[in-house]
mmCIF file with all atom_site columns, C-alpha atoms in Angstrom:
data_model
loop_
_atom_site.group_PDB
_atom_site.id
_atom_site.type_symbol
_atom_site.label_atom_id
_atom_site.label_alt_id
_atom_site.label_comp_id
_atom_site.label_asym_id
_atom_site.label_entity_id
_atom_site.label_seq_id
_atom_site.pdbx_PDB_ins_code
_atom_site.Cartn_x
_atom_site.Cartn_y
_atom_site.Cartn_z
_atom_site.occupancy
_atom_site.B_iso_or_equiv
_atom_site.pdbx_formal_charge
_atom_site.auth_seq_id
_atom_site.auth_comp_id
_atom_site.auth_asym_id
_atom_site.auth_atom_id
_atom_site.pdbx_PDB_model_num
ATOM 1  C CA . ALA A 1 1  ? 187.998 109.185 179.448 1.00 88.00 ? 1  ALA A CA 1
ATOM 2  C CA . VAL A 1 2  ? 187.024 109.911 183.193 1.00 89.00 ? 2  VAL A CA 1
ATOM 3  C CA . THR A 1 3  ? 189.190 111.784 185.970 1.00 90.00 ? 3  THR A CA 1
ATOM 4  C CA . ALA A 1 4  ? 188.518 112.286 189.341 1.00 86.00 ? 4  ALA A CA 1
ATOM 5  C CA . SER A 1 5  ? 189.322 115.318 191.482 1.00 79.00 ? 5  SER A CA 1
ATOM 6  C CA . GLY A 1 6  ? 190.402 115.341 194.808 1.00 73.00 ? 6  GLY A CA 1
ATOM 7  C CA . ASN A 1 7  ? 187.027 116.387 196.149 1.00 73.00 ? 7  ASN A CA 1
ATOM 8  C CA . GLY A 1 8  ? 184.965 113.641 194.562 1.00 75.00 ? 8  GLY A CA 1
ATOM 9  C CA . VAL A 1 9  ? 183.950 115.167 191.796 1.00 83.00 ? 9  VAL A CA 1
ATOM 10 C CA . ILE A 1 10 ? 183.965 112.896 188.582 1.00 88.00 ? 10 ILE A CA 1
ATOM 11 C CA . GLN A 1 11 ? 184.372 114.342 184.868 1.00 90.00 ? 11 GLN A CA 1
ATOM 12 C CA . VAL A 1 12 ? 183.629 112.305 181.824 1.00 89.00 ? 12 VAL A CA 1
ATOM 13 C CA . TRP A 1 13 ? 185.345 113.650 178.605 1.00 92.00 ? 13 TRP A CA 1
ATOM 14 C CA . ASP A 1 14 ? 184.791 113.293 174.657 1.00 92.00 ? 14 ASP A CA 1
ATOM 15 C CA . THR A 1 15 ? 188.196 112.034 173.776 1.00 93.00 ? 15 THR A CA 1
ATOM 16 C CA . ALA A 1 16 ? 187.828 113.153 169.948 1.00 96.00 ? 16 ALA A CA 1
ATOM 17 C CA . ASN A 1 17 ? 188.116 116.533 171.014 1.00 97.00 ? 17 ASN A CA 1
ATOM 18 C CA . TRP A 1 18 ? 188.928 116.773 174.766 1.00 95.00 ? 18 TRP A CA 1
ATOM 19 C CA . LYS A 1 19 ? 185.651 118.665 175.796 1.00 95.00 ? 19 LYS A CA 1
ATOM 20 C CA . SER A 1 20 ? 183.659 117.771 179.064 1.00 92.00 ? 20 SER A CA 1
ATOM 21 C CA . VAL A 1 21 ? 180.805 115.304 178.447 1.00 89.00 ? 21 VAL A CA 1
ATOM 22 C CA . SER A 1 22 ? 179.251 115.365 182.085 1.00 86.00 ? 22 SER A CA 1
ATOM 23 C CA . LYS A 1 23 ? 180.581 116.570 185.389 1.00 88.00 ? 23 LYS A CA 1
ATOM 24 C CA . PHE A 1 24 ? 178.844 115.368 189.039 1.00 86.00 ? 24 PHE A CA 1
ATOM 25 C CA . THR A 1 25 ? 179.677 114.167 192.376 1.00 81.00 ? 25 THR A CA 1
ATOM 26 C CA . PRO A 1 26 ? 177.859 110.801 192.963 1.00 74.00 ? 26 PRO A CA 1
ATOM 27 C CA . ILE A 1 27 ? 179.195 110.561 196.435 1.00 56.00 ? 27 ILE A CA 1
ATOM 28 C CA . GLY A 1 28 ? 177.558 113.486 198.599 1.00 57.00 ? 28 GLY A CA 1
ATOM 29 C CA . LEU A 1 29 ? 180.523 114.957 200.490 1.00 49.00 ? 29 LEU A CA 1
ATOM 30 C CA . ASP A 1 30 ? 180.524 116.474 203.563 1.00 49.00 ? 30 ASP A CA 1
ATOM 31 C CA . ASN A 1 31 ? 183.997 117.548 203.622 1.00 53.00 ? 31 ASN A CA 1
ATOM 32 C CA . GLU A 1 32 ? 186.425 117.384 200.824 1.00 51.00 ? 32 GLU A CA 1
ATOM 33 C CA . TYR A 1 33 ? 189.081 116.031 202.809 1.00 47.00 ? 33 TYR A CA 1
ATOM 34 C CA . SER A 1 34 ? 187.064 113.286 204.646 1.00 52.00 ? 34 SER A CA 1
ATOM 35 C CA . ASN A 1 35 ? 185.754 111.559 201.510 1.00 62.00 ? 35 ASN A CA 1
ATOM 36 C CA . ARG A 1 36 ? 188.694 111.650 198.494 1.00 75.00 ? 36 ARG A CA 1
ATOM 37 C CA . VAL A 1 37 ? 187.665 109.451 195.498 1.00 81.00 ? 37 VAL A CA 1
ATOM 38 C CA . GLU A 1 38 ? 190.595 106.780 195.707 1.00 85.00 ? 38 GLU A CA 1
ATOM 39 C CA . SER A 1 39 ? 189.865 104.787 192.321 1.00 88.00 ? 39 SER A CA 1
ATOM 40 C CA . LEU A 1 40 ? 187.649 104.470 189.249 1.00 91.00 ? 40 LEU A CA 1
ATOM 41 C CA . ALA A 1 41 ? 186.614 101.516 187.248 1.00 93.00 ? 41 ALA A CA 1
ATOM 42 C CA . ILE A 1 42 ? 184.440 101.624 183.994 1.00 93.00 ? 42 ILE A CA 1
ATOM 43 C CA . SER A 1 43 ? 182.316 98.715  182.984 1.00 95.00 ? 43 SER A CA 1
ATOM 44 C CA . PRO A 1 44 ? 182.889 96.650  179.938 1.00 95.00 ? 44 PRO A CA 1
ATOM 45 C CA . ASN A 1 45 ? 179.663 98.040  178.264 1.00 95.00 ? 45 ASN A CA 1
ATOM 46 C CA . GLY A 1 46 ? 180.664 102.067 179.220 1.00 90.00 ? 46 GLY A CA 1
ATOM 47 C CA . SER A 1 47 ? 177.298 102.149 181.179 1.00 94.00 ? 47 SER A CA 1
ATOM 48 C CA . GLU A 1 48 ? 178.577 102.573 184.698 1.00 94.00 ? 48 GLU A CA 1
ATOM 49 C CA . ILE A 1 49 ? 181.468 103.749 186.603 1.00 92.00 ? 49 ILE A CA 1
ATOM 50 C CA . ALA A 1 50 ? 182.583 102.112 190.509 1.00 93.00 ? 50 ALA A CA 1
ATOM 51 C CA . ILE A 1 51 ? 183.841 104.713 192.344 1.00 88.00 ? 51 ILE A CA 1
ATOM 52 C CA . SER A 1 52 ? 185.449 103.953 195.687 1.00 87.00 ? 52 SER A CA 1
ATOM 53 C CA . SER A 1 53 ? 186.052 105.992 198.406 1.00 80.00 ? 53 SER A CA 1
ATOM 54 C CA . ASN A 1 54 ? 188.198 106.475 201.588 1.00 76.00 ? 54 ASN A CA 1
ATOM 55 C CA . GLN A 1 55 ? 184.479 107.239 203.408 1.00 74.00 ? 55 GLN A CA 1
ATOM 56 C CA . ARG A 1 56 ? 181.883 105.898 201.620 1.00 74.00 ? 56 ARG A CA 1
ATOM 57 C CA . GLY A 1 57 ? 183.192 102.381 200.099 1.00 82.00 ? 57 GLY A CA 1
ATOM 58 C CA . ILE A 1 58 ? 182.425 101.674 196.219 1.00 89.00 ? 58 ILE A CA 1
ATOM 59 C CA . VAL A 1 59 ? 179.406 103.512 194.955 1.00 88.00 ? 59 VAL A CA 1
ATOM 60 C CA . ILE A 1 60 ? 178.394 102.439 191.415 1.00 92.00 ? 60 ILE A CA 1
ATOM 61 C CA . CYS A 1 61 ? 176.849 105.279 189.426 1.00 90.00 ? 61 CYS A CA 1
ATOM 62 C CA . ASP A 1 62 ? 175.356 105.377 185.956 1.00 90.00 ? 62 ASP A CA 1
ATOM 63 C CA . LEU A 1 63 ? 177.544 107.014 184.098 1.00 88.00 ? 63 LEU A CA 1
ATOM 64 C CA . LYS A 1 64 ? 175.745 109.208 181.976 1.00 84.00 ? 64 LYS A CA 1
ATOM 65 C CA . THR A 1 65 ? 173.277 110.471 184.469 1.00 85.00 ? 65 THR A CA 1
ATOM 66 C CA . GLY A 1 66 ? 175.526 110.295 187.784 1.00 84.00 ? 66 GLY A CA 1
ATOM 67 C CA . ALA A 1 67 ? 172.733 108.628 189.468 1.00 86.00 ? 67 ALA A CA 1
ATOM 68 C CA . ILE A 1 68 ? 173.661 106.182 192.010 1.00 87.00 ? 68 ILE A CA 1
ATOM 69 C CA . LEU A 1 69 ? 172.994 102.513 191.190 1.00 92.00 ? 69 LEU A CA 1
ATOM 70 C CA . ARG A 1 70 ? 174.103 100.587 194.060 1.00 92.00 ? 70 ARG A CA 1
ATOM 71 C CA . GLU A 1 71 ? 176.471 101.151 197.187 1.00 88.00 ? 71 GLU A CA 1
ATOM 72 C CA . LEU A 1 72 ? 179.018 98.638  198.671 1.00 88.00 ? 72 LEU A CA 1
ATOM 73 C CA . GLN A 1 73 ? 180.617 99.044  201.820 1.00 79.00 ? 73 GLN A CA 1
#
């Protein structure tokens, strides 16, 4: 499972025990109020996550490392 907070932090959870597996902020926030995460989508193979924000468009990240792979604006 994946969640996003209002300040752009993405958190990945192990659903077997509900412990956090990883936590990252891929969008490079300048200000928590101007760059909120609006939606998330996980790739079919579970390796990437698409994150949309109101300021940076869509960012595609590696789900395990949080590294930005592509950015669409």
